[in-house]
Coordinates of C-alpha atoms in Angstrom, one line a residue:
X653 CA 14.5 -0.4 -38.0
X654 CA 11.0 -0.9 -36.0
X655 CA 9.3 2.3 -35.3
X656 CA 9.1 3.3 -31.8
X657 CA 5.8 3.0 -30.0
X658 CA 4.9 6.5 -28.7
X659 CA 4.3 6.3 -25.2
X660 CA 1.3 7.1 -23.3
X661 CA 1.5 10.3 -20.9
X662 CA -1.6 9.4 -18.7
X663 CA -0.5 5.7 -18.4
X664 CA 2.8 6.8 -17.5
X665 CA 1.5 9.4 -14.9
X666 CA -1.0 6.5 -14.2
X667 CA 2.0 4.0 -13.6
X668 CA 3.7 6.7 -11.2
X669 CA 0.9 7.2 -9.2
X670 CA 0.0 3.5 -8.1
X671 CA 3.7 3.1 -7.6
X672 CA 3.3 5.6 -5.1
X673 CA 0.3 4.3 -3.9
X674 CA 1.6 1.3 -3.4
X675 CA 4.6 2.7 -0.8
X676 CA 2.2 4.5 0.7
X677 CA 0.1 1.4 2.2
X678 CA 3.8 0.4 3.2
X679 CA 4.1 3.4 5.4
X680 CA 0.4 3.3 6.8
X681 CA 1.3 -0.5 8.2
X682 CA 4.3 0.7 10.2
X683 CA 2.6 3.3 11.3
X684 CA -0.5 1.2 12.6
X685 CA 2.1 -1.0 13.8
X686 CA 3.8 1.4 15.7
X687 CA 1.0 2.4 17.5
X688 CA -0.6 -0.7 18.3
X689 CA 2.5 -1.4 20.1
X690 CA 2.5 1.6 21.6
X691 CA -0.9 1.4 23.4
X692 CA -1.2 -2.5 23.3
X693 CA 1.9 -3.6 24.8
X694 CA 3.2 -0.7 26.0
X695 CA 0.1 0.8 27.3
X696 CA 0.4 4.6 26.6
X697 CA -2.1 6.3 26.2
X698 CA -4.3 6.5 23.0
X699 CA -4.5 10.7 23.1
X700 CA -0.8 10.8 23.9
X701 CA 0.0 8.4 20.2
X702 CA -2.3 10.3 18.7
X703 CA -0.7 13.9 19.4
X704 CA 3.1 12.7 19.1
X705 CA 1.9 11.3 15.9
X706 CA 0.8 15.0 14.7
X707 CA 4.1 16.0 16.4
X708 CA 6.1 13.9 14.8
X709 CA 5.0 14.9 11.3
X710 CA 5.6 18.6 12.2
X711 CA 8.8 17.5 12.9
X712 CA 9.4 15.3 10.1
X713 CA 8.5 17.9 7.4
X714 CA 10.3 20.6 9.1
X715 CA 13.7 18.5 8.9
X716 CA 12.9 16.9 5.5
X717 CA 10.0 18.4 3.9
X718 CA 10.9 21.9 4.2
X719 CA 14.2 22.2 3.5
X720 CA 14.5 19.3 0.2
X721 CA 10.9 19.0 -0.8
X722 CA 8.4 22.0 -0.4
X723 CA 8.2 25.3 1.1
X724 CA 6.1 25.6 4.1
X725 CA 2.6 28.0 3.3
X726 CA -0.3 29.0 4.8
X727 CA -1.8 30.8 1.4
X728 CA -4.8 28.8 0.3
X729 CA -7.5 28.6 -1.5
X730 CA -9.9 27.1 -0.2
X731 CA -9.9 27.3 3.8
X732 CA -12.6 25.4 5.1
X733 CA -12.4 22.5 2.8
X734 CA -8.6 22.7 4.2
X735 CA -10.0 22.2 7.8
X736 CA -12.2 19.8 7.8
X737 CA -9.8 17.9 5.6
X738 CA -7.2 18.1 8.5
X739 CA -10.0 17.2 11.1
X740 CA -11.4 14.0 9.3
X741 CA -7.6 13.0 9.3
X742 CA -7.4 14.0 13.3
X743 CA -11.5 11.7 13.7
X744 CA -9.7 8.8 11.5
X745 CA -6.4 8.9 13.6
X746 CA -8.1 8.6 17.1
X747 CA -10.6 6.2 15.9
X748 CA -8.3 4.0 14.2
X749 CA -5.6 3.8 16.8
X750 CA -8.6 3.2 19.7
X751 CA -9.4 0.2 17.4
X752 CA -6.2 -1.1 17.0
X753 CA -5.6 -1.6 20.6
X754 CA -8.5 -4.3 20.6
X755 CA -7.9 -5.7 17.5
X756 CA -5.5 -7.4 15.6
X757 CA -3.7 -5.5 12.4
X758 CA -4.7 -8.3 9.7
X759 CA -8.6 -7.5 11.3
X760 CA -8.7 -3.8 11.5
X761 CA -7.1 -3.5 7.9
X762 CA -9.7 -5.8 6.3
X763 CA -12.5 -3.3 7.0
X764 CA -10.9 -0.6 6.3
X765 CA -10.7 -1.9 2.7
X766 CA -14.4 -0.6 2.4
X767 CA -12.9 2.5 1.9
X768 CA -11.6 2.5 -1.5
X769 CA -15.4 1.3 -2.6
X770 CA -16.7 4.2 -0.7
X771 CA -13.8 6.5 -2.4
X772 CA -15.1 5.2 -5.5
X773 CA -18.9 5.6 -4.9
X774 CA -18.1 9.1 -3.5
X775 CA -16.1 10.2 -5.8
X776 CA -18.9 10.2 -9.1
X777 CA -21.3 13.2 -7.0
X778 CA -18.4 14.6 -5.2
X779 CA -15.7 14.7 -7.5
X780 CA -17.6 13.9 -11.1
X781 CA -15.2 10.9 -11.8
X782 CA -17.5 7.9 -12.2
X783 CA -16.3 4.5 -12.9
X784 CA -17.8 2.5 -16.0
X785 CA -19.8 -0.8 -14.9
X786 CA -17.0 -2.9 -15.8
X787 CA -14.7 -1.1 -12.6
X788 CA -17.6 -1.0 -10.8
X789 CA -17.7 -4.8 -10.4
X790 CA -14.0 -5.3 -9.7
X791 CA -14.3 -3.1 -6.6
X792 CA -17.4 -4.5 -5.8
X793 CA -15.2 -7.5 -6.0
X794 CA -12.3 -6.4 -3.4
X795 CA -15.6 -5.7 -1.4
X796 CA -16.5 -9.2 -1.7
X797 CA -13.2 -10.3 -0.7
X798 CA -12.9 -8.2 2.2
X799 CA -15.8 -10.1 3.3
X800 CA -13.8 -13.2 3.0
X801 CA -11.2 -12.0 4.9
X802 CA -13.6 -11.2 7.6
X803 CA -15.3 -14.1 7.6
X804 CA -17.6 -12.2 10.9
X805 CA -20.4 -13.9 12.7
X806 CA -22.6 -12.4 14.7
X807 CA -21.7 -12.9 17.7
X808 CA -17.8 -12.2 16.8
X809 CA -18.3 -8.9 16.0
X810 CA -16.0 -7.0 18.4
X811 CA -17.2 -3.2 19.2
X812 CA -14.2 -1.9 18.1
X813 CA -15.1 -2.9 14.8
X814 CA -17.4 -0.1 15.1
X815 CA -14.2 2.4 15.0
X816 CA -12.6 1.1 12.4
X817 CA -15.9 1.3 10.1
X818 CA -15.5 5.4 11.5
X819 CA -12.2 5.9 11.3
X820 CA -12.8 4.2 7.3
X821 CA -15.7 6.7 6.0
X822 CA -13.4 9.6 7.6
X823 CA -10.6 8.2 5.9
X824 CA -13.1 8.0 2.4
X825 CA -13.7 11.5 2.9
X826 CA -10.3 12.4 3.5
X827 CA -8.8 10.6 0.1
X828 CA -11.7 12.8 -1.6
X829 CA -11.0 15.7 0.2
X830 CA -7.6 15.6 -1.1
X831 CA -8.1 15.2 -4.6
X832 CA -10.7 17.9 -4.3
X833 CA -7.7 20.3 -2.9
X834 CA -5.1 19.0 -5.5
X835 CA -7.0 21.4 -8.0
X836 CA -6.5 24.8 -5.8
X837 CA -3.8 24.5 -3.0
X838 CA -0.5 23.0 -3.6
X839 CA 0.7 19.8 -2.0
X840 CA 3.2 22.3 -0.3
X841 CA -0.2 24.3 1.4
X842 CA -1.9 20.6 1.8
X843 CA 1.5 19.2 3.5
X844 CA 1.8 22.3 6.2
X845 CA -1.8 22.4 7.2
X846 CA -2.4 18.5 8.0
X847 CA 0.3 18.4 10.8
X848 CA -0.3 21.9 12.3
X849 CA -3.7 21.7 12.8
X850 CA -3.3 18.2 14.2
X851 CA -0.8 19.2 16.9
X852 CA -3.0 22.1 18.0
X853 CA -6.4 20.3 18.6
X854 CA -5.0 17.4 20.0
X855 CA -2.2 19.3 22.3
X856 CA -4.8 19.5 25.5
X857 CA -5.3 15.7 25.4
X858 CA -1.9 15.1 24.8
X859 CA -0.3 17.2 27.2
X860 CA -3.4 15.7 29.7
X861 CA -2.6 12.3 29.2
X862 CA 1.1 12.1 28.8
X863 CA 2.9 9.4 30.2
X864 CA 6.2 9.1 30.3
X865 CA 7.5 6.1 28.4
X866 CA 9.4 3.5 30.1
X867 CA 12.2 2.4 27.4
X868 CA 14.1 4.1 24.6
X869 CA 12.4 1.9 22.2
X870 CA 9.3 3.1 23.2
X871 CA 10.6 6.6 22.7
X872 CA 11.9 5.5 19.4
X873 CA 8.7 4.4 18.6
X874 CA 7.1 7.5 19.6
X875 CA 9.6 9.8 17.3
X876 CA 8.5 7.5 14.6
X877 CA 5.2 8.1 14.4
X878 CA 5.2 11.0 12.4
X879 CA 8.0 9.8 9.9
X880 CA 5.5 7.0 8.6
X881 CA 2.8 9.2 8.9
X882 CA 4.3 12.4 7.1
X883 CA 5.9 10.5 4.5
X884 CA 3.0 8.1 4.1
X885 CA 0.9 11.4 3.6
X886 CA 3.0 12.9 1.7
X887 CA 3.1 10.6 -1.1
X888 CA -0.7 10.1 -1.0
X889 CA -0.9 13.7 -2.3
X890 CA 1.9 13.2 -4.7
X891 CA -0.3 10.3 -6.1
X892 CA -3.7 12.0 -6.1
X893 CA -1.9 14.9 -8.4
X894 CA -1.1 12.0 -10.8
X895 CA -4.3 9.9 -11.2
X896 CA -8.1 10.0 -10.2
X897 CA -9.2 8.8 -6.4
X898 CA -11.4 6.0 -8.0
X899 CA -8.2 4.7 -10.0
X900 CA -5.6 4.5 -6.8
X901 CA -8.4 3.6 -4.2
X902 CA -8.2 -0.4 -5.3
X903 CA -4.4 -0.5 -4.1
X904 CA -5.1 0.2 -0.5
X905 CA -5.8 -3.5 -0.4
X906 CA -2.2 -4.2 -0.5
X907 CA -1.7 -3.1 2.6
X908 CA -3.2 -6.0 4.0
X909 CA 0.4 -8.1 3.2
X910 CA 2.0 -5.5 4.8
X911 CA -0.3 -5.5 8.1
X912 CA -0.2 -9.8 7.9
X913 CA 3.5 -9.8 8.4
X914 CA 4.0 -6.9 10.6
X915 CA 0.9 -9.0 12.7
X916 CA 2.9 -12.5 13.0
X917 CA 6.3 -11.2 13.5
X918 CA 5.4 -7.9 16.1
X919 CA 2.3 -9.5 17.8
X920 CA 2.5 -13.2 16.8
X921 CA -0.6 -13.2 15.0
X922 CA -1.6 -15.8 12.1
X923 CA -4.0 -14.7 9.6
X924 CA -6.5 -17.4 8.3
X925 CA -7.1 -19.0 5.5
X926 CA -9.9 -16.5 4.9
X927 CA -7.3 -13.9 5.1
X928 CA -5.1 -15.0 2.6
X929 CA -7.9 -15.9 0.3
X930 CA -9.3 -12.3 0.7
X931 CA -6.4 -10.9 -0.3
X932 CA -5.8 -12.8 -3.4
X933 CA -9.2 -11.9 -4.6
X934 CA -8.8 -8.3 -3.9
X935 CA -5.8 -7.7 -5.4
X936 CA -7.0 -9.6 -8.5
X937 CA -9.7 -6.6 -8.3
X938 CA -7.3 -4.0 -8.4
X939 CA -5.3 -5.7 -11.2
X940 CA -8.7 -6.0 -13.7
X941 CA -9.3 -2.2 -12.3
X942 CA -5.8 -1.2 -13.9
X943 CA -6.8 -3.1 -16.8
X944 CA -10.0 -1.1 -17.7
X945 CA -8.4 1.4 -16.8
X946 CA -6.0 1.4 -19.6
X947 CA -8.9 -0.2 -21.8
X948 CA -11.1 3.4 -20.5
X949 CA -8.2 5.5 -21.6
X950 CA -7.4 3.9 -25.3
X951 CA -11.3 4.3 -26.2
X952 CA -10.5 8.1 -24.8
X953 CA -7.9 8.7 -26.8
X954 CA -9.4 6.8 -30.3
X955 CA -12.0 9.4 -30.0
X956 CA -10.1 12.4 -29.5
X957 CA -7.8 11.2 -32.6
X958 CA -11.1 10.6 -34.4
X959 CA -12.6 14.5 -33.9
X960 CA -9.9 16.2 -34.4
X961 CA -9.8 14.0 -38.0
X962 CA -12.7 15.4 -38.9
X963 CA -12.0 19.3 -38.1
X964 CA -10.2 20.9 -41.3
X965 CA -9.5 24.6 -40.8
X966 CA -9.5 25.2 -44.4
X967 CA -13.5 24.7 -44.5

């Protein structure tokens, strides 16, 4: 009988993570979708998304969170860094969904794939997990095929663009942010403050800006918000308690399938061929990223095999 392989705990955990990842970009594309409905064709008001989004997700871990998942605390560790993680998600939020009124989801999605290469680039001073020049290129890869999807001229460039490029160094921060926290606070700590502090700084505008929405599918939609968003959060923390920010930044890109199809069937809109050849060449970066990433971790382990071969405690 063949000798079982003995598995791999940090691939496994690896594995888990970008699976998660991976549903995660799912959950961000409704949610942009939702709210580009909700201000594009529905015309409600950007503040009033933004807060009912925040709402939502109080809501959502309340009901589901709370009661299955975690235990709602306000015990931290580290209380600033806690804050101004929940206020770049508040700066990303309004920025993005501003954007997304103007532009189309397949658009605003392709620059916000410079975030993962600012994750990564952020992530060596902030966090001390550099990437090896061999990763280095595949991201700067998915950057190049972001640039293909694109495709911008000068005189194309819409100002909203300017947003999104915002709402994506805020969102950089964010990701970092979050892995920086996974070390101190619990997801459960992480999970209560995002929401809260959300609702409470964005209440004036919302409350100020409410309008009343004019069908029950727009109420639907509003009531949605935070399920995509909570859950989507959610499982971003899960993930970056699993595997380094530079390893899970590359599968972001996969959320531009998501954003392409929710575009042409929601809004009617037809990515290019640019598009679809951006997104093959990105996610071919994120799949040669995996790959050195396993290649990273089997030179990791040889070498810890090979010093601990050398230490006899009889000497």
């Amino acid at each position: 009988m063949a000798p079982r392989l003995a598995s791999n705990p940090y691939q496994s955990q690896a594995f888990k993570a970008i699976g998660l990842m991976v549903l995660s970009t799912i959950c961000m594309a409704m949610l942009d979708t939702t709210a580009k409905y909700l201000t594009d064709i529905e015309k409600l008001p950007v503040a009033q998304v933004v807060w009912m989004r925040f709402v939502g997700h109080v809501v959502f871990s309340a009901v589901v969170l709370w009661p299955f998942a975690l235990s709602p605390s306000l015990r931290l560790q580290k209380p600033l860094i806690q804050i101004v993680r929940s206020c770049l998600m508040i700066l990303t939020t309004v920025l993005n969904f501003i954007a997304l009124k103007y532009l189309q989801l397949d658009e605003n999605i392709a620059i916000f794939f410079l975030m993962p290469l600012l994750v990564a680039a952020l992530s060596g001073p902030l966090l001390g997990e550099w990437v090896g020049w061999h990763r280095a290129l595949a991201i700067a890869a998915g950057f190049v095929g972001v640039l293909i999807v694109m495709h911008p001229g000068l005189g194309e460039v819409h100002w909203a663009m300017l947003l999104t490029l915002g709402a994506t160094l805020g969102f950089s921060l964010f990701n970092i942010a979050t892995r920086y926290l996974a070390a101190y606070d619990s997801p459960s700590v992480t999970q209560t403050y995002t929401p809260l502090v959300g609702l409470l700084v964005m209440l004036p505008w919302g409350l100020m800006h409410w309008q009343a929405p004019d069908s029950w599918l727009a109420w639907l939609l509003l009531a949605s918000l935070g399920f995509w968003g909570g859950l989507g959060h959610w499982i971003i923390i899960l993930a970056h308690r699993l595997a380094p920010a530079g390893v899970l930044a590359p599968y972001v890109y996969l959320g531009l399938i998501w954003m392409s199809v929710s575009g042409f069937l929601i809004f009617g809109h037809v990515p290019t061929i640019w598009t679809l050849a951006g997104a093959v060449v990105v996610i071919l970066a994120g799949l040669y990223l995996l790959a050195r990433e396993r290649i990273a971790d089997g030179r990791r382990r040889t070498r810890k095999t090979a010093a601990g071969s050398e230490f006899d405690p009889t000497q």
